[in-house]
Coordinates of C-alpha atoms in Angstrom, one line a residue:
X128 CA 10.3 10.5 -3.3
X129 CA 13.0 11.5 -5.7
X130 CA 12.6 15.2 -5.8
X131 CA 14.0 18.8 -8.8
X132 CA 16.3 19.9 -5.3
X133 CA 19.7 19.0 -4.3
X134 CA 20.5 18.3 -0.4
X135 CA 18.1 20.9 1.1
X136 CA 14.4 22.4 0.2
X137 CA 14.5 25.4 -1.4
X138 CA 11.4 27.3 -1.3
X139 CA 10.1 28.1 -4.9
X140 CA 9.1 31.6 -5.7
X141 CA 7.0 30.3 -8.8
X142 CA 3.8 31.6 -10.8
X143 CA 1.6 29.2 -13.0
X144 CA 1.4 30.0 -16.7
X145 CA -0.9 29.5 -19.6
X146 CA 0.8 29.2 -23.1
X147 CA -2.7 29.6 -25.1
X148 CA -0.2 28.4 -28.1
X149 CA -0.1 25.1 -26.9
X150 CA -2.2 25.1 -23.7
X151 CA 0.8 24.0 -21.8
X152 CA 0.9 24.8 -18.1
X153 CA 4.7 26.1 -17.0
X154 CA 6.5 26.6 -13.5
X155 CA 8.0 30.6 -14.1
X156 CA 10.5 29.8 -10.8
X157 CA 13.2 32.7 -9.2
X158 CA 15.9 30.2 -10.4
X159 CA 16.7 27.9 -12.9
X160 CA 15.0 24.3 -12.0
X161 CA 17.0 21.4 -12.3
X162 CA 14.1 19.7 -13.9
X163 CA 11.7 22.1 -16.2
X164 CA 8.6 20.2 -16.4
X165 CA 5.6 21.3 -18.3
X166 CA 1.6 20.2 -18.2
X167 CA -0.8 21.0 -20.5
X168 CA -4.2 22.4 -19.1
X169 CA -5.9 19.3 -19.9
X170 CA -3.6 17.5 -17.8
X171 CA -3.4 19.7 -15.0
X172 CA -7.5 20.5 -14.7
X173 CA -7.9 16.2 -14.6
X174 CA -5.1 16.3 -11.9
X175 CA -6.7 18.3 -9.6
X176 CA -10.4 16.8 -10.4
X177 CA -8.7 13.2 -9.8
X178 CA -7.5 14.2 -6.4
X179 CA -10.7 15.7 -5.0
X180 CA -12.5 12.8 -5.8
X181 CA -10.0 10.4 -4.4
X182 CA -10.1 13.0 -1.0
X183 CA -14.2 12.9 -1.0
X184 CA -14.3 8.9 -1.4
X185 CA -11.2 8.6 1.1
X186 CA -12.3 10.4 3.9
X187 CA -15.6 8.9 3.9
X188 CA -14.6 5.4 3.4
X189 CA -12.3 5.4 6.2
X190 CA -14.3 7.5 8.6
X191 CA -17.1 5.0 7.8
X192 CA -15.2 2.1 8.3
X193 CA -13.8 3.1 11.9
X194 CA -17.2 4.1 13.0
X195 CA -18.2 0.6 12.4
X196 CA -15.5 -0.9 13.6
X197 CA -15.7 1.3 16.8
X198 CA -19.4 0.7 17.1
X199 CA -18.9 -3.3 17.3
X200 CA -18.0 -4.4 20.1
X201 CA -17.4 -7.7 18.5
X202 CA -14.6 -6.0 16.4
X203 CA -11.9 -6.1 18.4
X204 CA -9.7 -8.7 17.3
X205 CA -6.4 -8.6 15.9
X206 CA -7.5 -8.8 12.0
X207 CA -9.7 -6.2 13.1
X208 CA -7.6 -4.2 15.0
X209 CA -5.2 -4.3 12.0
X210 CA -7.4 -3.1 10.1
X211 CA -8.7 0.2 11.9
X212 CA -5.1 0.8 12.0
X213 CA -5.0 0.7 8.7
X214 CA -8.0 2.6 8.0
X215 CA -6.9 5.4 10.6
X216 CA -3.5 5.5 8.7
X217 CA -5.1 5.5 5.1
X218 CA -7.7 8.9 6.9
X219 CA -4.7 11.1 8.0
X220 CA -3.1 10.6 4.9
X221 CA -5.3 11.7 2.6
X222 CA -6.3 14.4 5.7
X223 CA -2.6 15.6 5.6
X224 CA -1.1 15.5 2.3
X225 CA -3.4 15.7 -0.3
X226 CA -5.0 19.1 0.8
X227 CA -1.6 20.4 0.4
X228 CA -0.6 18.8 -2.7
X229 CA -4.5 20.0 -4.3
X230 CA -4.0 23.9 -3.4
X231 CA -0.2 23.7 -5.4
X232 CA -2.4 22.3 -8.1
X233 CA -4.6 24.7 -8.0
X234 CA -1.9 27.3 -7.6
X235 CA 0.1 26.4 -9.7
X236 CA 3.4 26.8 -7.5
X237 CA 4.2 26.2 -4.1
X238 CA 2.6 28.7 -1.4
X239 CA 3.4 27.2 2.0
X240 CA 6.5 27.3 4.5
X241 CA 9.6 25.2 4.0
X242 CA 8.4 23.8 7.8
X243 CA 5.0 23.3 5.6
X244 CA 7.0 21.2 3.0
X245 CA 9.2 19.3 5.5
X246 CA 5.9 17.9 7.8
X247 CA 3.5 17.2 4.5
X248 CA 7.4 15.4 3.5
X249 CA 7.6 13.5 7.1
X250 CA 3.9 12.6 7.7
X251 CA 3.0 11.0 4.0
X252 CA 6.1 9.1 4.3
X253 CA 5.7 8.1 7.5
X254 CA 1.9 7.1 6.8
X255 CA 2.7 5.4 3.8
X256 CA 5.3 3.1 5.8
X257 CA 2.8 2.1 8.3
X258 CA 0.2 1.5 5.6
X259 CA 2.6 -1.2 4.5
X260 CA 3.9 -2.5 8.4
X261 CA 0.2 -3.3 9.1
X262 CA -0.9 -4.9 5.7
X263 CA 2.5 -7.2 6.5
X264 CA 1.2 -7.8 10.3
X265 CA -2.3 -8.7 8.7
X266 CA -0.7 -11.7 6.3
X267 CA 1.5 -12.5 9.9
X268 CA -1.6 -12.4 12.1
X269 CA -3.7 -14.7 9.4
X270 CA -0.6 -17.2 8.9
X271 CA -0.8 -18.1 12.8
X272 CA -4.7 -18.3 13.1
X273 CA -4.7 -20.3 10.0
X274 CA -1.5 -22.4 9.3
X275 CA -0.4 -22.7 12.8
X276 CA -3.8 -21.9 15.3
X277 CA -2.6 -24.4 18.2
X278 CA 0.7 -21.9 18.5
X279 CA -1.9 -18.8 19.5
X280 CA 0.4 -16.3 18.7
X281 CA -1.7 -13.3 18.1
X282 CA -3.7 -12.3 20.6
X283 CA -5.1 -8.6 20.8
X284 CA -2.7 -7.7 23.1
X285 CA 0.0 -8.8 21.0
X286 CA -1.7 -7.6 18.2
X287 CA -1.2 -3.9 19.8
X288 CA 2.1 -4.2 20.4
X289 CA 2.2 -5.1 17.1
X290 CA 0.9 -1.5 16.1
X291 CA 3.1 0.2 18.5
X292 CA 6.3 -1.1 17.0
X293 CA 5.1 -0.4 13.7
X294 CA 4.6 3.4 14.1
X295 CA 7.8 3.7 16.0
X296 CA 9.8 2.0 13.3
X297 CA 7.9 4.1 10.6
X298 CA 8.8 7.6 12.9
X299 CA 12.9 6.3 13.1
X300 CA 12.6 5.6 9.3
X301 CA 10.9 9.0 8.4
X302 CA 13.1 11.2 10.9
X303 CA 16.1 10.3 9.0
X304 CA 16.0 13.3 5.7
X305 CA 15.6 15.6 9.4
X306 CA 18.8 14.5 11.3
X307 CA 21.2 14.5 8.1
X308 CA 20.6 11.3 6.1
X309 CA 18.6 11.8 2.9
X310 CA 16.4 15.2 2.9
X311 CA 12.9 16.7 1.8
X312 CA 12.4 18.7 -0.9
X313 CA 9.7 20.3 -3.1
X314 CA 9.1 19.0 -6.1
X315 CA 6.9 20.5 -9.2
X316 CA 6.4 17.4 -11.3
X317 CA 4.0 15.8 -8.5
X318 CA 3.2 19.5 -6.5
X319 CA 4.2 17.7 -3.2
X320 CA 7.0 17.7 -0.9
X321 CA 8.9 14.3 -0.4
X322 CA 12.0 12.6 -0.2
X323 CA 14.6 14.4 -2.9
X324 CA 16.8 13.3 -5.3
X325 CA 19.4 11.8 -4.0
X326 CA 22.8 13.4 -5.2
X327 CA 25.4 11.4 -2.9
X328 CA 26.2 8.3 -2.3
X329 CA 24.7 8.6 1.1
X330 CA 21.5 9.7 0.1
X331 CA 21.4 6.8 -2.1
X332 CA 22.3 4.8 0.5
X333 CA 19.0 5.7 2.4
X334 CA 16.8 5.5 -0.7
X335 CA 18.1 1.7 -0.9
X336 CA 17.7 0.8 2.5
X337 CA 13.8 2.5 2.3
X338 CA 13.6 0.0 -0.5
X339 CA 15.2 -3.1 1.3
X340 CA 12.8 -2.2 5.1
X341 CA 9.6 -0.7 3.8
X342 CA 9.2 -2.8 0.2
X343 CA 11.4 -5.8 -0.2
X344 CA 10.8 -7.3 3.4
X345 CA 7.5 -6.9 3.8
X346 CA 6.6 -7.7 0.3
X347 CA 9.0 -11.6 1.1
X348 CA 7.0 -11.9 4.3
X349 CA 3.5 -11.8 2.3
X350 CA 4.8 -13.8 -0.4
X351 CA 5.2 -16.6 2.3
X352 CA 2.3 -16.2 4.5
X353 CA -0.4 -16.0 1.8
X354 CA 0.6 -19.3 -0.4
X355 CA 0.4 -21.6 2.9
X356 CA -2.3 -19.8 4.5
X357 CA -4.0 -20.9 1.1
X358 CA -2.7 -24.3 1.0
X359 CA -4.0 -24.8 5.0
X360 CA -7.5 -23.7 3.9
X361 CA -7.4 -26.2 1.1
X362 CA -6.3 -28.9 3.1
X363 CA -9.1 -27.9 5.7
X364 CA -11.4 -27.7 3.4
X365 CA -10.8 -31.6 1.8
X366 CA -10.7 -32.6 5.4
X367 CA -14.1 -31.6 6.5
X368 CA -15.2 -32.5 3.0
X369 CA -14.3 -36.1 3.9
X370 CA -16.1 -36.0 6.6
X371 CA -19.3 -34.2 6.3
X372 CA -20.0 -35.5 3.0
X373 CA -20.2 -33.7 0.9
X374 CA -22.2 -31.4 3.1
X375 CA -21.5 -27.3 3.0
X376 CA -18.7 -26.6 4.7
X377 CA -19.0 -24.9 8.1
X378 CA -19.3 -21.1 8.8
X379 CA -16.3 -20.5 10.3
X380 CA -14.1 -22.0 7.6
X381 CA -16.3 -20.2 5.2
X382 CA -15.6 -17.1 7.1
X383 CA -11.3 -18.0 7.0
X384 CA -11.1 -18.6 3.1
X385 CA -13.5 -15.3 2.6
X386 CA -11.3 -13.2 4.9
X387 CA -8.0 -14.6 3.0
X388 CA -9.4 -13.6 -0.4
X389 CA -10.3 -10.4 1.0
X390 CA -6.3 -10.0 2.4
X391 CA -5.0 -10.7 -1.3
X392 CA -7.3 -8.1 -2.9
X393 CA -6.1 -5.9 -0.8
X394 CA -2.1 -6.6 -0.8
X395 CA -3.1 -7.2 -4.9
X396 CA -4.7 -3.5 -5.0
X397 CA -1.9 -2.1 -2.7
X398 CA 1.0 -3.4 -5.0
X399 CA -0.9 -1.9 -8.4
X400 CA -1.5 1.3 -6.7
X401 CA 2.6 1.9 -5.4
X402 CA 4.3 0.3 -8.1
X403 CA 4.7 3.6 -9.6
X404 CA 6.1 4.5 -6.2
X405 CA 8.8 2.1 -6.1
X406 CA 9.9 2.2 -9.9
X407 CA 10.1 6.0 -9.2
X408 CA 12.6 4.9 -6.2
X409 CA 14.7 2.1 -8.1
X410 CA 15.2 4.7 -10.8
X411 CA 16.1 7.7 -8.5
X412 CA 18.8 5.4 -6.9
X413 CA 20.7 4.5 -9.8
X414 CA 20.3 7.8 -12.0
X415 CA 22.9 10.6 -12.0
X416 CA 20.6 12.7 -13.3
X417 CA 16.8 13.9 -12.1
X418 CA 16.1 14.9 -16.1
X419 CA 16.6 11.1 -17.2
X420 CA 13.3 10.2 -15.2
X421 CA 10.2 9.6 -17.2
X422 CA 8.4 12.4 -18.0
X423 CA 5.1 11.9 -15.5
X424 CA 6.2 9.1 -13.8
X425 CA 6.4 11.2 -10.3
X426 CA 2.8 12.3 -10.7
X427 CA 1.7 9.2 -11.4
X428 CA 3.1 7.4 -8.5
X429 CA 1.2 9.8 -6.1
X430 CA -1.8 9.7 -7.4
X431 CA -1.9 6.0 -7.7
X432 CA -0.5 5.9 -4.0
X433 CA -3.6 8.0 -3.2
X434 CA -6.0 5.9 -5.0
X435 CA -5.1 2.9 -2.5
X436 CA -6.7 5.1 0.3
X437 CA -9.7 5.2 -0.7
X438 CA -9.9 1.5 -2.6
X439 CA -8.8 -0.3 0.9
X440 CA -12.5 0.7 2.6
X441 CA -14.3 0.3 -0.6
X442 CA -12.5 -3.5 -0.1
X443 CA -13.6 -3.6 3.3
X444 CA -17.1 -3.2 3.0
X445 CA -17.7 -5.7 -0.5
X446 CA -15.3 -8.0 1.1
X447 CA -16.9 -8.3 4.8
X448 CA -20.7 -8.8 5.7
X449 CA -20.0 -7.2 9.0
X450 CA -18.7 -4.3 7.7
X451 CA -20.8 -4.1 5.3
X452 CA -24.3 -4.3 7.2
X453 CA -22.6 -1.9 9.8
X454 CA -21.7 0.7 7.4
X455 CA -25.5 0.4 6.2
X456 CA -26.7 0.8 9.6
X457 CA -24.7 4.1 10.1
X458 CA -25.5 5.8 7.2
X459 CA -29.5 4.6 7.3
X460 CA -28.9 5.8 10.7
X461 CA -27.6 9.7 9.5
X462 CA -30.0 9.6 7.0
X463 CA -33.1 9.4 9.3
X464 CA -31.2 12.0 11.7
X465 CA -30.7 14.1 8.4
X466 CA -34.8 13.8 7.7
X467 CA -35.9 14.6 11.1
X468 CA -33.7 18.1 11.0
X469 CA -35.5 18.8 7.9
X470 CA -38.3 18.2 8.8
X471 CA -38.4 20.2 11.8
X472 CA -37.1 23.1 10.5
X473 CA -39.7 22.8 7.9
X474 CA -42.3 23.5 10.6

């Protein structure tokens, strides 16, 4: 993300601030910043509360939903497998870079190693890219079961493979800033390291073509597959209509147009949560200048981008009787185990 540094991260030598004047929170840094941003306590004391809720809710959402999704034996195909990829992805995100981004919050300045900065830079990018690669493969995966099911393109099999490419694509993307084209860099409006600024045309280059592979393309592939997919059902659906009856329709439709809704909710939730993201990226590509950004609008977009980790399980589970009844099951399950303790401890 757009970032305060030039080509290279420079490690900030900084000390947080209270102004009891006007209760504004300020960045006292060994050198001039190019972008002198400034919080007031109230804002940074509902930052760092926002984030450790979104951690708590994120890591057990997603742990949850891949316990239940590894306990089911039933589970294993390609929607599913999609979507403990997704899950997985969504866990070691918030595992990797909000930690980070929570202690400069509560430090008020950055306290870790440039290596620090460049890995929490790599691995939230890279993350964030695959969180995107594997809602696309979802809308792909429900096109062909749906619109086109005598083709039986997805298999599981296929559906791995799927996964594989995915990361692989996501690590070539994200090892880019590291060999030379773009970089990572601190940056004190959002406490987190990312992609910087871009100053040359190069480095703009790079921020375009991010935009073009991980949000244009993928966003033009769901914006086909989800219209016919909901087209097919409705035909389906007037087609067994006509035939039954009026009678319910069967199960396994039922189950398709559920699933389908479920898919859009979550592309829906995605997009509201990384607009901010990709504003912040459209802007930092054709600025000159890192001071002409809106005041916030950094912040914003990673905390909204961390919201979506912990809203895509809380989807899950609404959304999915399965995963739902399972998630039930485990946690009646470590409840009982949790009584028992206490109770023999008790004696």
């Amino acid at each position: 993300m757009a970032s305060t540094n030039q080509n290279s991260f420079v490690p900030m030598k900084s000390s947080l601030l209270i102004n009891n004047t006007d209760s504004t929170v300020t960045f006292n840094t060994s050198r001039e910043p190019d972008f002198a941003v400034l919080y007031t306590r109230s804002e940074t004391v509902l930052q760092i509360v926002t984030l450790a809720f979104i951690i708590t809710f994120s890591v057990v959402g997603n742990s949850l939903c891949l316990a239940v999704l590894y306990n089911n034996n039933r589970m294993r195909t390609p929607q599913y497998l999609f979507m403990a990829n997704l899950a997985f992805t969504d866990l070691l995100d918030i595992l990797i870079g909000a930690p980070i981004t929570l202690v400069t919050a509560l430090q008020g300045q950055w306290v870790f190693s440039t290596g620090t900065c460049k890995f929490q830079a790599f691995a939230v990018s890279m993350l964030f890219q695959e969180s995107i690669f594997t809602m696309t493969a979802m809308a792909v995966e429900r096109y062909f079961s749906i619109v086109r099911p005598l083709s039986r393109y997805m298999t599981s099999g296929k559906a791995k493979q799927i996964i594989m490419f995915q990361w692989l694509l996501a690590f070539i993307i994200t090892m880019q800033p590291l060999l030379g084209w773009g970089s990572y860099a601190f940056n004190q409006t959002t406490f987190s390291c990312g992609i910087a600024f871009p100053k040359t045309t190069a480095e703009k280059l790079f921020l375009n073509v991010m935009i073009l592979i991980v949000f244009v393309m993928p966003l033009s592939v769901m914006l086909f597959a989800y219209p016919r997919i909901f087209v097919a059902v409705k035909r389906h659906t007037k087609r067994i209509s006509s035939f039954t009856k009026g009678l319910p329709l069967s199960a396994a439709l039922q189950a398709q147009k559920y699933l389908v809704v479920t898919n859009v909710i979550i592309v829906t939730v995605f997009l509201a949560c990384w607009s901010p993201f990709l504003v912040l990226f459209l802007l930092a590509s054709i600025k000159n200048d890192v001071t002409k950004l809106p005041r916030g609008l950094g912040i914003a977009a990673y905390w909204c981008g961390y919201s979506a980790l912990f809203l895509n399980p809380l989807i899950f589970f609404c959304r999915n009787k399965k995963m739902s009844e399972g998630g039930k099951t485990i946690l009646q399950a470590m409840v009982n185990c949790f009584i028992r303790n206490t109770a023999t401890k008790t004696k």
